[in-house]
XYZ file of C-alpha atoms in Angstrom:
369
model
C 2.618 -15.516 23.213
C 1.659 -18.995 22.119
C 0.974 -20.474 25.587
C -2.577 -21.709 26.057
C -4.747 -22.243 29.114
C -7.926 -24.158 29.846
C -10.112 -21.056 30.156
C -13.360 -21.256 28.229
C -12.707 -18.721 25.489
C -16.301 -18.155 24.455
C -17.237 -16.997 27.949
C -15.222 -13.857 27.184
C -17.356 -13.207 24.120
C -20.355 -12.487 26.328
C -18.650 -9.562 28.051
C -19.708 -6.044 27.039
C -17.351 -4.012 24.897
C -15.029 -1.926 27.043
C -14.780 1.851 26.438
C -11.298 1.470 24.957
C -12.498 -1.014 22.365
C -15.545 1.103 21.583
C -13.108 3.824 20.512
C -10.987 1.309 18.595
C -14.037 -0.187 16.871
C -15.227 3.275 15.859
C -11.799 3.975 14.414
C -11.858 0.720 12.429
C -15.300 1.557 11.043
C -14.001 4.954 9.914
C -11.025 3.274 8.215
C -13.393 0.845 6.505
C -15.602 3.665 5.209
C -12.599 5.725 4.092
C -11.102 2.722 2.296
C -14.365 1.931 0.520
C -14.971 5.564 -0.422
C -11.458 6.409 -1.592
C -10.705 3.240 -3.533
C -14.237 3.019 -4.883
C -13.880 6.563 -6.183
C -10.641 5.626 -7.937
C -12.204 2.629 -9.698
C -15.348 4.546 -10.615
C -13.348 7.496 -11.980
C -11.418 5.272 -14.379
C -14.673 3.615 -15.462
C -16.516 6.911 -16.043
C -13.834 9.120 -17.589
C -12.339 7.876 -20.835
C -9.146 9.927 -20.528
C -8.246 8.019 -17.361
C -8.367 4.651 -19.120
C -4.645 4.635 -19.794
C -2.477 1.582 -19.320
C -0.608 3.064 -16.355
C -3.860 3.761 -14.510
C -4.825 0.099 -14.725
C -2.170 -0.610 -12.098
C -3.753 1.981 -9.824
C -7.136 0.302 -10.360
C -5.614 -3.057 -9.431
C -4.210 -1.498 -6.271
C -7.595 0.017 -5.456
C -9.325 -3.350 -5.953
C -6.904 -5.086 -3.575
C -7.508 -2.388 -0.977
C -11.268 -2.674 -1.469
C -11.040 -6.405 -0.765
C -9.147 -5.651 2.447
C -12.079 -3.473 3.522
C -14.771 -5.913 2.417
C -13.286 -9.234 3.543
C -10.780 -8.535 6.320
C -11.913 -5.447 8.179
C -15.398 -6.738 9.156
C -13.809 -9.680 10.986
C -11.312 -7.351 12.637
C -14.204 -5.154 13.755
C -16.040 -8.193 15.150
C -12.913 -9.103 17.108
C -12.676 -5.558 18.456
C -16.326 -5.589 19.540
C -15.473 -8.653 21.646
C -12.495 -6.906 23.309
C -9.958 -8.448 20.878
C -11.231 -11.977 21.549
C -11.798 -14.294 18.594
C -15.405 -15.436 18.875
C -15.912 -17.061 15.470
C -15.170 -20.597 14.308
C -11.755 -22.017 13.488
C -12.794 -22.345 9.826
C -13.558 -18.635 9.733
C -10.166 -17.982 11.306
C -8.408 -20.005 8.592
C -10.375 -18.158 5.920
C -9.521 -14.797 7.486
C -5.785 -15.436 7.807
C -5.385 -16.888 4.311
C -7.499 -14.318 2.459
C -6.016 -11.462 4.453
C -2.640 -12.655 3.206
C -3.941 -12.572 -0.382
C -5.297 -9.019 -0.207
C -2.246 -7.703 1.640
C 0.208 -9.375 -0.732
C -1.730 -8.039 -3.719
C -1.699 -4.524 -2.276
C 2.049 -4.591 -1.625
C 2.825 -6.206 -4.990
C 0.713 -3.589 -6.762
C 2.813 -0.889 -5.096
C 5.923 -2.528 -6.529
C 4.436 -2.776 -10.031
C 3.398 0.895 -9.886
C 6.910 1.928 -8.843
C 8.474 -0.070 -11.706
C 5.901 1.276 -14.167
C 6.684 4.877 -13.220
C 10.420 4.177 -13.223
C 10.257 2.966 -16.829
C 7.876 5.752 -17.854
C 10.192 8.458 -16.534
C 13.592 7.041 -17.467
C 12.643 5.523 -20.847
C 9.503 7.403 -22.000
C 9.707 6.493 -25.699
C 10.401 2.783 -25.138
C 7.726 2.748 -22.441
C 5.111 4.146 -24.818
C 5.922 1.463 -27.363
C 6.317 -1.593 -25.141
C 3.872 -1.008 -22.295
C 0.837 -2.256 -24.199
C -2.522 -3.312 -22.788
C -1.445 -6.950 -23.115
C 1.706 -6.349 -21.074
C -0.311 -4.430 -18.493
C -2.865 -7.225 -18.093
C -0.031 -9.745 -17.888
C 1.619 -7.828 -15.040
C -1.672 -7.463 -13.185
C -2.323 -11.197 -13.615
C 1.124 -11.913 -12.194
C 0.348 -9.712 -9.167
C -2.818 -11.625 -8.336
C -1.336 -15.070 -9.017
C 1.564 -14.148 -6.734
C -0.844 -12.940 -4.045
C -3.116 -15.990 -4.234
C -0.050 -18.248 -4.066
C 1.063 -16.669 -0.798
C -2.453 -16.954 0.566
C -2.656 -20.650 -0.282
C 0.819 -21.275 1.133
C -0.489 -20.096 4.497
C -2.604 -23.262 4.580
C 0.586 -25.343 4.677
C 2.559 -25.707 7.910
C 6.178 -24.850 7.102
C 7.829 -25.397 10.482
C 8.909 -28.675 12.065
C 6.702 -30.657 14.386
C 2.947 -30.770 14.783
C 0.997 -27.800 13.519
C -0.375 -25.648 16.383
C -4.052 -24.805 16.505
C -5.176 -21.711 14.618
C -7.298 -20.624 17.576
C -6.662 -20.810 21.285
C -6.126 -18.728 24.400
C -3.049 -16.646 25.210
C -1.538 -16.696 28.693
C -3.178 -13.287 29.077
C -6.591 -14.977 28.759
C -7.264 -13.481 25.330
C -8.792 -15.818 22.759
C -6.723 -15.551 19.574
C -6.850 -16.381 15.886
C -3.468 -16.627 14.223
C -1.128 -18.867 12.268
C 1.784 -19.997 14.452
C 4.354 -20.756 11.768
C 7.718 -19.055 12.149
C 9.134 -20.200 8.797
C 6.096 -19.037 6.852
C 6.086 -15.570 8.392
C 9.852 -15.249 8.038
C 9.592 -16.085 4.333
C 6.671 -13.672 4.043
C 8.715 -10.935 5.717
C 11.557 -11.438 3.223
C 9.575 -11.886 0.012
C 6.489 -9.761 0.747
C 8.012 -6.902 2.752
C 11.801 -6.612 2.571
C 12.332 -7.288 -1.146
C 9.361 -5.106 -2.238
C 10.671 -2.339 0.013
C 14.122 -2.535 -1.595
C 12.575 -2.409 -5.088
C 10.382 0.566 -4.191
C 13.301 2.489 -2.669
C 15.564 1.870 -5.673
C 12.959 2.773 -8.274
C 11.699 5.884 -6.532
C 15.240 7.048 -5.727
C 15.984 6.790 -9.451
C 12.777 8.698 -10.278
C 13.778 11.366 -7.756
C 17.161 11.706 -9.446
C 15.608 12.103 -12.897
C 13.045 14.565 -11.526
C 15.844 16.771 -10.202
C 17.551 16.648 -13.595
C 14.344 17.602 -15.365
C 13.721 20.455 -12.922
C 17.217 21.856 -13.496
C 16.718 21.539 -17.248
C 13.449 23.474 -17.050
C 15.137 26.218 -15.042
C 18.045 26.490 -17.482
C 15.764 26.651 -20.527
C 13.512 29.267 -18.925
C 15.609 31.365 -16.483
C 12.734 33.786 -15.890
C 10.688 33.876 -12.722
C 8.104 31.682 -14.420
C 10.777 29.074 -15.119
C 11.887 29.218 -11.502
C 8.342 28.638 -10.321
C 8.030 25.623 -12.578
C 11.343 24.272 -11.270
C 10.210 24.684 -7.668
C 6.906 23.010 -8.510
C 8.705 20.032 -10.022
C 10.897 19.676 -6.943
C 7.828 19.807 -4.698
C 6.222 17.047 -6.759
C 9.072 14.697 -5.880
C 8.057 14.899 -2.216
C 5.378 12.370 -3.080
C 8.201 9.845 -3.430
C 9.231 10.327 0.184
C 5.583 9.992 1.245
C 5.214 6.715 -0.663
C 8.313 5.155 0.905
C 7.581 6.536 4.369
C 3.968 5.322 4.454
C 4.946 1.884 3.180
C 7.652 1.480 5.851
C 5.553 2.846 8.717
C 2.503 0.753 7.854
C 4.074 -2.618 7.141
C 7.552 -2.933 8.646
C 6.622 -2.750 12.385
C 3.903 -5.391 12.036
C 6.129 -7.999 10.441
C 9.039 -7.267 12.785
C 6.789 -7.816 15.817
C 5.211 -10.956 14.341
C 8.571 -12.444 13.348
C 10.138 -11.743 16.754
C 7.118 -13.205 18.539
C 7.465 -16.464 16.602
C 11.224 -16.907 17.037
C 11.659 -15.566 20.550
C 10.462 -17.467 23.615
C 7.442 -15.796 25.258
C 9.169 -15.963 28.640
C 12.201 -14.154 27.257
C 10.657 -11.457 25.060
C 7.034 -11.099 26.112
C 6.912 -11.952 29.805
C 5.625 -8.454 30.509
C 2.624 -9.007 28.251
C 1.199 -11.660 30.611
C 1.627 -9.348 33.598
C 0.339 -6.254 31.824
C -2.261 -7.186 29.157
C -2.991 -3.511 28.512
C 0.640 -3.021 27.484
C 0.372 -5.954 25.082
C -2.675 -4.417 23.422
C -1.012 -0.987 23.307
C 1.790 -2.503 21.220
C -0.198 -4.851 19.005
C -3.231 -2.712 18.190
C -1.457 0.237 16.529
C 1.495 -1.593 14.961
C -0.011 -4.973 14.021
C -3.732 -4.319 13.616
C -4.136 -0.662 12.580
C -1.201 0.495 10.447
C -1.282 -2.271 7.780
C -5.013 -1.679 7.304
C -4.544 2.086 7.338
C -2.231 1.763 4.345
C -5.192 0.644 2.238
C -7.103 3.832 3.035
C -4.226 6.238 2.320
C -3.163 4.637 -0.965
C -5.841 6.548 -2.940
C -4.514 9.805 -1.491
C -0.927 9.056 -2.474
C -1.516 7.589 -5.921
C -4.641 9.436 -7.024
C -5.197 12.729 -5.232
C -1.636 13.824 -6.065
C -2.467 13.198 -9.729
C -4.187 16.194 -11.318
C -6.351 14.170 -13.690
C -7.726 12.099 -10.804
C -8.275 15.236 -8.748
C -10.304 16.749 -11.586
C -12.286 13.518 -11.934
C -12.983 13.450 -8.196
C -14.184 17.055 -8.242
C -16.540 16.350 -11.111
C -17.928 13.187 -9.555
C -18.405 14.901 -6.209
C -19.683 18.048 -7.967
C -16.907 20.165 -6.462
C -15.580 21.440 -9.799
C -15.787 25.247 -9.616
C -14.792 25.759 -13.212
C -12.310 24.744 -15.846
C -8.759 26.014 -15.523
C -7.071 27.826 -18.346
C -4.945 25.807 -20.694
C -1.698 27.324 -19.408
C -2.538 26.641 -15.778
C -3.657 23.129 -16.643
C -0.327 22.293 -18.294
C 1.666 23.944 -15.531
C 0.126 21.611 -12.992
C 1.706 18.554 -14.608
C 4.705 17.138 -12.799
C 7.810 15.937 -14.573
C 7.199 12.647 -12.793
C 4.133 12.144 -15.014
C 4.938 10.133 -18.180
C 2.856 12.367 -20.475
C 4.719 15.471 -19.369
C 8.123 13.844 -19.829
C 7.235 12.798 -23.368
C 5.945 16.300 -24.106
C 9.138 17.833 -22.712
C 11.395 15.523 -24.701
C 9.391 16.043 -27.886
C 9.655 19.816 -27.579
C 13.427 19.637 -27.276
C 14.113 16.929 -29.849
C 13.865 19.409 -32.736
C 16.605 21.756 -31.605
C 18.623 19.760 -29.109
C 19.310 16.260 -27.972
C 18.534 15.249 -24.428
C 20.218 12.136 -23.167
C 18.778 11.278 -19.783
C 20.577 8.427 -18.124
C 20.814 6.860 -14.733
C 24.350 8.207 -14.176
C 22.985 11.676 -13.645
C 24.207 13.137 -16.927
C 22.196 15.070 -19.469
C 23.535 16.235 -22.819
C 21.858 19.180 -24.480
């Protein structure tokens, strides 16, 4: 994929946009608008509504900001590339800026997902210690770490990690397509390990533990209230844990294929692994567009749905801001909507039982009442 030819790349930039790329460009514009709208609504909701200004929601705001930067700084250049039939028609300096900053926003988005998973893990498994130790200072410190980590990875992309002379950032593939990319196998391999694989392991472990505690809490609710109402609450709590599977599934689907393809393309000889791409350019685009170009960006637009719309307080805030609120729910219904995977509900549940019984929730699956 790294072979170059002597074709004048900018001659391709004068060609009209093909029907296929008109559809793709329209799709990218819709993703951009959805990302701006959804993440902007999250940030604005926390700013407008005082009850949303909790420490835990600051991590969601940080995630929304990183996704907003993906839409503002990365997507416009991707759209410009799509308009030119996936040919890079800007300068090399712009290419370097795009690759490095795209790495910053993407790393920040992924790292924010990890921080959110750890935050919820601690809030659910150790609610009292969490309330005491997760202060605003700690929160700001964690968010600062996320962005320092992300900027570090972005700046490291400016260094050539592999042996030999650094390849050009821009050039022409053997397919005739003018590209913009960083050809550095060691950098992308390290990125795959530290920015994808390790975060994925952390997210799976933390959310699996949250799922386990959620099941315990649901069983406890059912045993304390064996009536039909208690059964409904138990079923509702179990349904709430499905969000965990959505979080893990979306993360894997959006990010894993892209880095697997990129890593293989850098370590495997083009003649061995991608010889068909030169013969069938349409096949090359059919693989790269959905898995490398679309899914990672799509993750930024669905994050507000996963982390905000599934949260009742954010849903209420969205309805009010969009003037869709049809009326205030009763107090009983309002409390029933809370999931046991919400820190406030866990603390309320533990407080209500601390007077007459002792609940010892531990990671070995045991609970003593």
